Coordinates of C-alpha atoms and ligand atoms in Angstrom, one line a residue:
X1 CA 2.6 -51.0 15.8
X2 CA 1.1 -47.8 14.4
X3 CA 2.0 -47.0 11.0
X4 CA 2.2 -43.5 9.5
X5 CA 0.4 -43.3 6.1
X6 CA 2.5 -41.5 3.5
X7 CA 0.5 -38.6 2.0
X8 CA 2.9 -38.1 -1.1
X9 CA 1.1 -34.6 -1.7
X10 CA 4.5 -33.5 -2.5
X11 CA 5.8 -36.2 -4.9
X12 CA 8.3 -35.0 -7.2
X13 CA 9.0 -31.7 -5.4
X14 CA 12.2 -30.5 -4.2
X15 CA 12.7 -28.6 -0.9
X16 CA 15.7 -27.0 0.5
X17 CA 15.4 -27.2 4.4
X18 CA 17.5 -24.7 6.2
X19 CA 18.2 -25.2 9.7
X20 CA 19.7 -22.4 11.8
X21 CA 21.1 -22.3 15.4
X22 CA 18.0 -22.4 17.5
X23 CA 17.2 -24.4 20.4
X24 CA 14.2 -25.6 18.2
X25 CA 16.7 -27.0 15.7
X26 CA 15.9 -30.5 16.9
X27 CA 12.3 -30.0 15.6
X28 CA 13.7 -29.7 12.1
X29 CA 14.3 -33.4 12.1
X30 CA 10.6 -34.0 12.7
X31 CA 9.9 -31.6 9.8
X32 CA 12.2 -33.4 7.4
X33 CA 10.4 -36.7 8.2
X34 CA 7.1 -35.2 7.4
X35 CA 8.3 -33.6 4.1
X36 CA 9.8 -36.9 3.0
X37 CA 6.7 -38.9 3.9
X38 CA 4.9 -36.2 1.9
X39 CA 7.0 -37.3 -1.0
X40 CA 9.4 -34.2 -1.3
X41 CA 13.1 -34.7 -1.9
X42 CA 14.9 -32.5 0.8
X43 CA 18.2 -31.3 0.7
X44 CA 19.5 -30.0 4.0
X45 CA 21.4 -26.7 4.7
X46 CA 22.7 -25.9 8.1
X47 CA 24.2 -22.8 9.5
X48 CA 27.5 -23.4 11.6
X49 CA 25.3 -22.6 14.9
X50 CA 22.8 -25.3 13.9
X51 CA 25.5 -27.7 13.7
X52 CA 26.0 -27.1 17.5
X53 CA 22.6 -28.2 18.3
X54 CA 21.9 -31.3 15.9
X55 CA 24.5 -33.2 14.3
X56 CA 24.4 -33.0 10.5
X57 CA 24.7 -36.7 10.4
X58 CA 21.1 -37.1 11.6
X59 CA 19.9 -35.0 8.7
X60 CA 22.1 -36.7 6.3
X61 CA 20.6 -40.1 7.3
X62 CA 17.1 -39.0 7.1
X63 CA 17.3 -36.9 3.9
X64 CA 19.7 -39.6 2.1
X65 CA 21.8 -36.5 0.9
X66 CA 24.7 -34.8 2.2
X67 CA 24.2 -31.8 4.6
X68 CA 25.8 -28.4 3.1
X69 CA 26.9 -26.1 5.9
X70 CA 30.2 -24.7 4.8
X71 CA 30.5 -22.2 2.2
X72 CA 33.9 -22.8 1.3
X73 CA 33.8 -26.7 1.3
X74 CA 33.1 -28.2 -2.1
X75 CA 33.3 -24.8 -3.6
X76 CA 33.8 -26.5 -7.1
X77 CA 30.2 -27.4 -7.2
X78 CA 29.0 -23.7 -6.2
X79 CA 26.8 -25.5 -3.8
X80 CA 25.4 -22.0 -2.5
X81 CA 24.0 -21.1 -6.1
X82 CA 23.4 -24.7 -7.3
X83 CA 21.1 -25.9 -4.6
X84 CA 18.2 -23.9 -5.0
X85 CA 18.2 -23.9 -9.0
X86 CA 16.0 -26.6 -9.1
X87 CA 14.3 -26.2 -5.9
X88 CA 10.4 -25.7 -5.5
X89 CA 10.8 -24.1 -2.2
X90 CA 13.3 -22.8 0.4
X91 CA 12.1 -23.5 4.0
X92 CA 14.1 -22.0 6.9
X93 CA 12.9 -23.6 10.0
X94 CA 13.7 -22.9 12.6
X95 CA 14.8 -19.3 11.8
X96 CA 16.9 -17.5 14.6
X97 CA 16.6 -13.7 15.1
X98 CA 20.3 -13.5 13.7
X99 CA 19.4 -15.5 10.4
X100 CA 16.2 -13.4 10.1
X101 CA 18.2 -10.1 10.1
X102 CA 20.7 -11.4 7.5
X103 CA 18.0 -12.4 5.0
X104 CA 16.2 -9.0 5.6
X105 CA 19.4 -7.4 5.0
X106 CA 20.9 -9.5 2.4
X107 CA 24.0 -10.6 4.2
X108 CA 25.7 -13.4 2.5
X109 CA 28.2 -14.7 4.8
X110 CA 27.1 -18.2 4.9
X111 CA 25.6 -20.9 2.5
X112 CA 21.9 -19.9 3.5
X113 CA 22.6 -16.1 3.1
X114 CA 24.2 -16.5 -0.3
X115 CA 21.6 -18.9 -1.6
X116 CA 18.8 -16.5 -0.5
X117 CA 20.3 -13.8 -2.8
X118 CA 19.9 -15.7 -5.9
X119 CA 16.6 -17.6 -5.0
X120 CA 14.1 -18.2 -7.8
X121 CA 11.9 -20.3 -5.6
X122 CA 9.3 -19.2 -2.8
X123 CA 10.8 -18.7 0.5
X124 CA 9.1 -19.7 3.7
X125 CA 10.6 -18.8 7.0
X126 CA 9.5 -20.2 10.4
X127 CA 11.0 -18.0 13.3
X128 CA 11.7 -19.5 16.5
X129 CA 13.2 -17.6 19.5
X130 CA 12.5 -16.1 23.1
X131 CA 9.5 -14.2 23.1
X132 CA 11.2 -10.8 24.0
X133 CA 13.4 -11.3 20.9
X134 CA 10.6 -11.8 18.8
X135 CA 8.9 -8.9 20.1
X136 CA 11.7 -6.5 19.7
X137 CA 11.0 -3.8 17.2
X138 CA 14.2 -4.7 15.0
X139 CA 13.2 -8.4 14.7
X140 CA 9.6 -7.3 13.8
X141 CA 11.0 -4.8 11.3
X142 CA 13.1 -7.6 9.7
X143 CA 10.0 -9.9 9.6
X144 CA 7.8 -7.1 8.0
X145 CA 10.6 -6.5 5.2
X146 CA 10.6 -10.2 4.5
X147 CA 6.9 -10.4 4.2
X148 CA 6.8 -7.4 1.9
X149 CA 9.2 -8.8 -0.3
X150 CA 7.0 -12.0 -0.6
X151 CA 8.3 -14.2 1.7
X152 CA 5.7 -16.3 3.7
X153 CA 6.2 -16.2 7.4
X154 CA 4.8 -19.0 9.5
X155 CA 4.4 -17.0 12.9
X156 CA 5.8 -18.3 15.9
X157 CA 3.3 -19.8 18.4
X158 CA 2.4 -18.7 21.9
X159 CA 3.4 -21.2 24.7
X160 CA 6.2 -22.5 27.0
X161 CA 9.6 -21.3 25.7
X162 CA 13.1 -22.7 26.6
X163 CA 13.6 -20.0 29.1
X164 CA 10.6 -21.8 31.0
X165 CA 8.7 -18.4 30.3
X166 CA 5.5 -18.3 28.4
X167 CA 5.3 -16.1 25.3
X168 CA 5.3 -15.9 21.5
X169 CA 8.4 -17.6 20.0
X170 CA 7.8 -21.1 19.8
X171 CA 8.3 -22.6 16.4
X172 CA 4.9 -23.1 14.7
X173 CA 3.6 -26.7 14.9
X174 CA 5.0 -29.2 12.2
X175 CA 1.4 -29.6 10.7
X176 CA 1.1 -25.8 10.4
X177 CA 4.4 -25.5 8.7
X178 CA 3.7 -28.6 6.4
X179 CA 0.1 -27.3 5.5
X180 CA 1.8 -24.0 4.3
X181 CA 4.7 -25.6 2.4
X182 CA 2.2 -28.0 0.7
X183 CA 0.0 -25.3 -0.2
X184 CA 2.8 -23.4 -1.9
X185 CA 4.4 -26.2 -3.7
X186 CA 1.4 -28.2 -4.7
X187 CA -1.4 -25.6 -4.5
X188 CA -5.0 -27.3 -4.5
X189 CA -6.6 -24.3 -5.9
X190 CA -10.2 -25.9 -5.2
X191 CA -11.2 -22.4 -4.2
X192 CA -10.6 -20.6 -7.3
X193 CA -13.5 -18.4 -8.4
X194 CA -14.7 -18.1 -4.9
X195 CA -15.1 -14.7 -3.3
X196 CA -14.7 -15.1 0.5
X197 CA -15.7 -12.6 2.9
X198 CA -14.2 -13.3 6.4
X199 CA -14.8 -11.5 9.8
X200 CA -12.3 -11.9 12.4
X201 CA -11.1 -10.7 15.8
X202 CA -12.9 -9.0 18.6
X203 CA -14.8 -5.7 18.5
X204 CA -14.2 -2.9 20.9
X205 CA -17.1 -0.5 22.1
X206 CA -16.0 2.7 23.6
X207 CA -16.8 3.6 27.2
X208 CA -14.8 6.9 26.8
X209 CA -11.8 7.7 24.4
X210 CA -9.6 5.3 26.4
X211 CA -11.6 2.5 27.7
X212 CA -13.7 0.0 25.8
X213 CA -15.7 -3.2 26.2
X214 CA -14.0 -6.0 24.5
X215 CA -13.5 -9.8 24.5
X216 CA -10.2 -11.9 24.3
X217 CA -10.5 -12.9 20.7
X218 CA -7.1 -13.0 18.9
X219 CA -8.4 -13.2 15.6
X220 CA -6.2 -16.3 14.8
X221 CA -9.0 -18.6 13.4
X222 CA -10.2 -15.9 11.1
X223 CA -6.8 -15.0 9.8
X224 CA -6.0 -18.8 9.4
X225 CA -9.1 -19.3 7.2
X226 CA -8.1 -16.2 5.1
X227 CA -4.7 -17.4 4.4
X228 CA -5.7 -21.1 3.6
X229 CA -8.7 -19.8 1.4
X230 CA -6.3 -17.6 -0.5
X231 CA -3.6 -20.3 -1.1
X232 CA -6.4 -22.4 -2.3
X233 CA -7.1 -19.9 -5.0
X234 CA -9.9 -17.7 -3.5
X235 CA -10.1 -14.0 -3.5
X236 CA -10.5 -12.9 0.0
X237 CA -11.7 -9.8 2.0
X238 CA -11.1 -10.0 5.6
X239 CA -12.8 -7.7 7.9
X240 CA -10.9 -7.5 11.0
X241 CA -11.5 -6.2 14.5
X242 CA -8.4 -5.0 16.4
X243 CA -5.8 -7.8 16.5
X244 CA -2.0 -8.0 16.6
X245 CA -1.8 -10.1 13.7
X246 CA 0.2 -9.3 10.6
X247 CA -1.7 -9.0 7.5
X248 CA -1.9 -12.1 5.4
X249 CA -0.4 -11.8 2.1
X250 CA -2.8 -11.3 -0.9
X251 CA -5.9 -10.9 1.4
X252 CA -7.5 -7.6 1.4
X253 CA -7.8 -6.6 5.0
X254 CA -10.4 -3.9 6.1
X255 CA -9.9 -3.0 9.7
X256 CA -12.9 -2.1 12.0
X257 CA -13.3 -1.4 15.6
X258 CA -17.1 -1.5 16.7
X259 CA -19.6 -3.8 15.9
X260 CA -21.4 -1.2 13.7
X261 CA -18.3 -0.6 11.8
X262 CA -17.9 -4.4 11.1
X263 CA -21.6 -4.6 10.1
X264 CA -21.2 -1.8 7.7
X265 CA -18.0 -3.2 6.3
X266 CA -19.5 -6.5 5.8
X267 CA -22.8 -5.3 4.3
X268 CA -20.7 -3.2 1.7
X269 CA -19.2 -6.5 0.4
X270 CA -21.8 -9.0 0.8
X271 CA -23.1 -8.9 -2.7
X272 CA -19.8 -9.6 -3.8
X273 CA -19.1 -12.8 -1.7
X274 CA -20.0 -16.3 -2.7
X275 CA -19.1 -17.6 0.9
X276 CA -19.1 -15.5 4.0
X277 CA -17.3 -16.9 7.1
X278 CA -18.3 -14.9 10.5
X279 CA -15.4 -16.1 12.6
X280 CA -15.3 -12.5 14.5
X281 CA -16.4 -12.4 18.0
X282 CA -18.4 -9.6 18.0
X283 CA -19.4 -7.9 21.3
X284 CA -22.9 -8.4 22.2
X285 CA -23.4 -5.1 24.4
X286 CA -22.1 -1.8 24.2
X287 CA -22.4 1.4 26.7
X288 CA -25.5 3.2 26.0
X289 CA -23.6 6.4 25.8
X290 CA -19.8 6.8 25.1
X291 CA -18.3 9.6 26.9
X292 CA -16.4 12.1 24.6
X293 CA -13.9 12.7 27.4
X294 CA -11.8 10.5 29.6
X295 CA -14.0 9.7 32.7
X296 CA -11.7 10.8 35.8
X297 CA -11.6 8.7 39.1
X298 CA -13.1 11.5 41.1
X299 CA -16.0 12.2 38.6
X300 CA -17.3 8.5 38.9
X301 CA -20.1 8.7 41.2
X302 CA -20.7 4.7 41.4
X303 CA -23.4 4.7 39.0
X304 CA -23.7 1.4 36.7
X305 CA -22.7 1.3 33.4
X306 CA -25.9 1.4 31.0
X307 CA -25.4 -1.1 28.3
X308 CA -27.5 -1.7 25.1
X309 CA -27.4 -4.6 22.4
X310 CA -25.1 -4.2 19.4
X311 CA -26.6 -5.3 16.1
X312 CA -26.8 -8.9 15.4
X313 CA -24.6 -9.0 12.3
X314 CA -25.2 -12.7 11.6
X315 CA -29.2 -12.2 11.5
X316 CA -28.6 -8.9 9.6
X317 CA -26.6 -10.4 6.8
X318 CA -28.8 -13.6 6.9
X319 CA -31.8 -11.6 6.1
X320 CA -30.1 -10.0 3.1
X321 CA -28.9 -13.2 1.6
X322 CA -29.2 -13.9 -2.1
X323 CA -26.6 -16.5 -3.2
X324 CA -24.1 -16.8 -0.4
X325 CA -23.0 -19.8 1.6
X326 CA -23.2 -18.3 5.3
X327 CA -20.9 -19.8 7.9
X328 CA -21.1 -18.7 11.6
X329 CA -18.9 -19.4 14.6
X330 CA -20.3 -19.6 18.1
X331 CA -18.2 -19.2 21.2
X332 CA -20.0 -21.2 24.1
X333 CA -19.0 -21.8 27.7
X334 CA -21.6 -24.6 28.2
X335 CA -24.2 -26.9 26.6
X336 CA -22.3 -26.4 23.0
X337 CA -24.6 -28.5 21.0
X338 CA -27.8 -27.0 22.2
X339 CA -26.8 -23.5 21.9
X340 CA -25.2 -24.2 18.6
X341 CA -28.2 -26.1 17.1
X342 CA -30.5 -23.0 18.1
X343 CA -28.3 -20.5 16.8
X344 CA -28.0 -22.5 13.3
X345 CA -31.7 -22.7 12.9
X346 CA -32.4 -19.0 14.2
X347 CA -29.8 -17.4 12.0
X348 CA -30.5 -19.9 9.0
X349 CA -26.9 -20.7 8.6
X350 CA -25.4 -23.3 6.2
X351 CA -22.9 -24.1 8.7
X352 CA -22.1 -23.3 12.5
X353 CA -18.6 -23.9 13.8
X354 CA -18.8 -24.2 17.7
X355 CA -15.9 -23.3 19.7
X356 CA -15.5 -23.9 23.6
X357 CA -14.4 -20.4 25.2
X358 CA -13.5 -20.1 28.9
X359 CA -11.5 -22.2 31.0
X360 CA -8.2 -24.2 30.2
X361 CA -9.4 -25.1 26.8
X362 CA -10.6 -21.8 25.5
X363 CA -10.5 -21.2 21.9
X364 CA -9.5 -17.6 22.5
X365 CA -5.8 -16.7 21.9
X366 CA -4.6 -20.3 21.5
X367 CA -2.9 -21.5 18.5
X368 CA -4.8 -24.7 18.4
X369 CA -8.6 -25.4 18.7
X370 CA -11.1 -28.2 18.8
X371 CA -14.6 -27.6 17.3
X372 CA -17.9 -29.0 16.5
X373 CA -19.4 -28.5 13.1
X374 CA -23.0 -28.3 12.8
X375 CA -24.9 -28.3 9.4
X376 CA -28.6 -28.5 9.1
X377 CA -29.1 -31.8 7.6
X378 CA -26.2 -34.0 9.0
X379 CA -25.2 -35.1 12.4
X380 CA -22.6 -32.9 14.0
X381 CA -18.8 -33.5 13.2
X382 CA -16.3 -33.4 15.8
X383 CA -12.9 -31.8 14.7
X384 CA -10.3 -32.8 17.3
X385 CA -7.7 -30.3 18.8
X386 CA -5.2 -29.3 16.1
X387 CA -3.2 -26.0 14.8
X388 CA -5.7 -23.4 13.7
X389 CA -4.0 -23.4 10.4
X390 CA -4.5 -27.0 9.7
X391 CA -8.2 -26.8 11.1
X392 CA -8.6 -23.9 8.6
X393 CA -8.0 -26.3 5.7
X394 CA -10.2 -28.9 7.2
X395 CA -13.3 -26.3 7.5
X396 CA -12.6 -25.2 4.0
X397 CA -13.0 -28.8 2.8
X398 CA -16.2 -29.1 4.7
X399 CA -17.5 -25.8 3.7
X400 CA -16.6 -26.5 0.0
X401 CA -19.2 -29.5 0.1
X402 CA -22.0 -27.3 1.4
X403 CA -24.4 -26.9 -1.3
X404 CA -25.2 -23.3 -2.2
X405 CA -28.8 -22.7 -1.8
X406 CA -30.4 -19.8 -3.8
X407 CA -32.5 -18.0 -1.3
X408 CA -33.9 -14.9 -3.4
X409 CA -32.5 -13.4 -6.7
X410 CA -29.5 -11.5 -6.2
X411 CA -29.9 -7.5 -6.7
X412 CA -26.2 -7.4 -7.8
X413 CA -25.6 -7.0 -11.4
X414 CA -22.7 -9.5 -11.3
X415 CA -24.0 -12.8 -11.3
X416 CA -22.7 -15.3 -8.4
X417 CA -19.9 -17.6 -9.5
X418 CA -22.0 -20.8 -8.8
Ligands
FMN1 C1 21.5 -22.7 24.1 C2 21.0 -21.5 23.1 C3 19.8 -21.6 22.4 C4 19.4 -20.6 21.5 N1 18.4 -20.6 21.0 C5 18.0 -19.6 20.1 C6 16.6 -19.4 19.4 O1 15.7 -20.4 19.7 N2 16.4 -18.4 18.6 C7 17.2 -17.6 18.2 O2 16.9 -16.7 17.6 N3 18.6 -17.6 18.7 C8 18.8 -18.6 19.7 N4 20.2 -18.7 20.0 C9 21.2 -17.8 19.7 C10 21.8 -18.2 18.2 O3 22.3 -19.6 18.4 C11 22.9 -17.3 17.7 O4 22.2 -16.0 17.5 C12 23.7 -17.7 16.5 O5 24.5 -16.7 16.1 C13 22.6 -18.0 15.4 O6 23.4 -18.3 14.3 P1 22.6 -18.6 13.0 O7 21.5 -17.5 12.6 O8 23.6 -18.5 11.9 O9 22.1 -20.1 12.9 C14 20.4 -19.6 21.2 C15 21.7 -19.9 21.6 C16 22.0 -20.8 22.6 C17 23.5 -20.9 23.2

């Protein structure tokens, strides 16, 4: 029989797991198991609605402690205040739209709301709801209020929802939630002292003021890397093409649109960086001439769009390289290894992460990914499909092992950190 090997990364840590009335409440049982396997002591709090979805008994047996759900029961212990007194983290998973609103507004009509107002420890919120609910401006405003106040939001994923429809609203994968919780309560800080420059997302090349050439990159991989690196102690600048992703906390985000703007933004920060990770899907072509006015249907005479190459950002940065570790990403539809090896050599990279794009398994837009990692002096490493946030940590582990090659002396006055 397969055995789970305990990871005990959170030994001695105390987590309060708050479960709310979402259809995903049953997934909190799996999360509780992962947290306890990781060594954490877990106290479960449930909203009244959550108890309609999963019996508290399940959580009581698995956590080894009584579940708190009634604000007025056992009031002698003042549980709503005392539970989080010695907690290292409050994890709300799944978090309903209703509870998200209560937390943002400071409503205190249940145990969780009351507890949140006296909280001294980090708050991690994992929303789960119907896609239209998550997209609603009110819900987004509450999410943003909580982010600004320092809460960490683990974004819901895109996929099939309870309604049978596909959309963004599904509770993030257990591994993604656990990686976030572990990084907060037991920070590894192995990237402290590193200055990481990351590019993410697509670029857009204008055809006219309303149309552009672009690609289907969501930016999720680059954002996940930025989030993971900052939690591991790095200073991070994220140069991002247009995405719909929220700004990761403690990361400096430089928004850009075109390949030229991306090159400019990256070049300006290149000397500062100790590691450069180019996860953006930079468009290879752009219209030779962008029109200054919107091309009307009637104006178009059927001539084809003239394209030209955009700057090769990886090659341009690689040529200026002094002390930086250089990591590239390649999106390939076929012959992943051959195309990847050739790119690794041509662009003189320390590592190339090759994604499959196109088709059912396309890396674009998904919350998970499977990659091949190529380095100049070692055989390729296959990283199986996993949530992008978890993959980000695995890639950082790998990148951390890459020896830094001094290519030529840095013109910068500040000497590199290693
Ligand atoms: C079958 C069913 C499934 C539900 N799933 C969700 C959900 O996934 N997310 C959500 O925000 N609300 C969901 N709701 C609505 C909440 O249960 C409702 O807003 C409730 O008041 C939440 O209370 P709480 O935030 O105190 O737990 C669901 C309701 C029902 C009946």
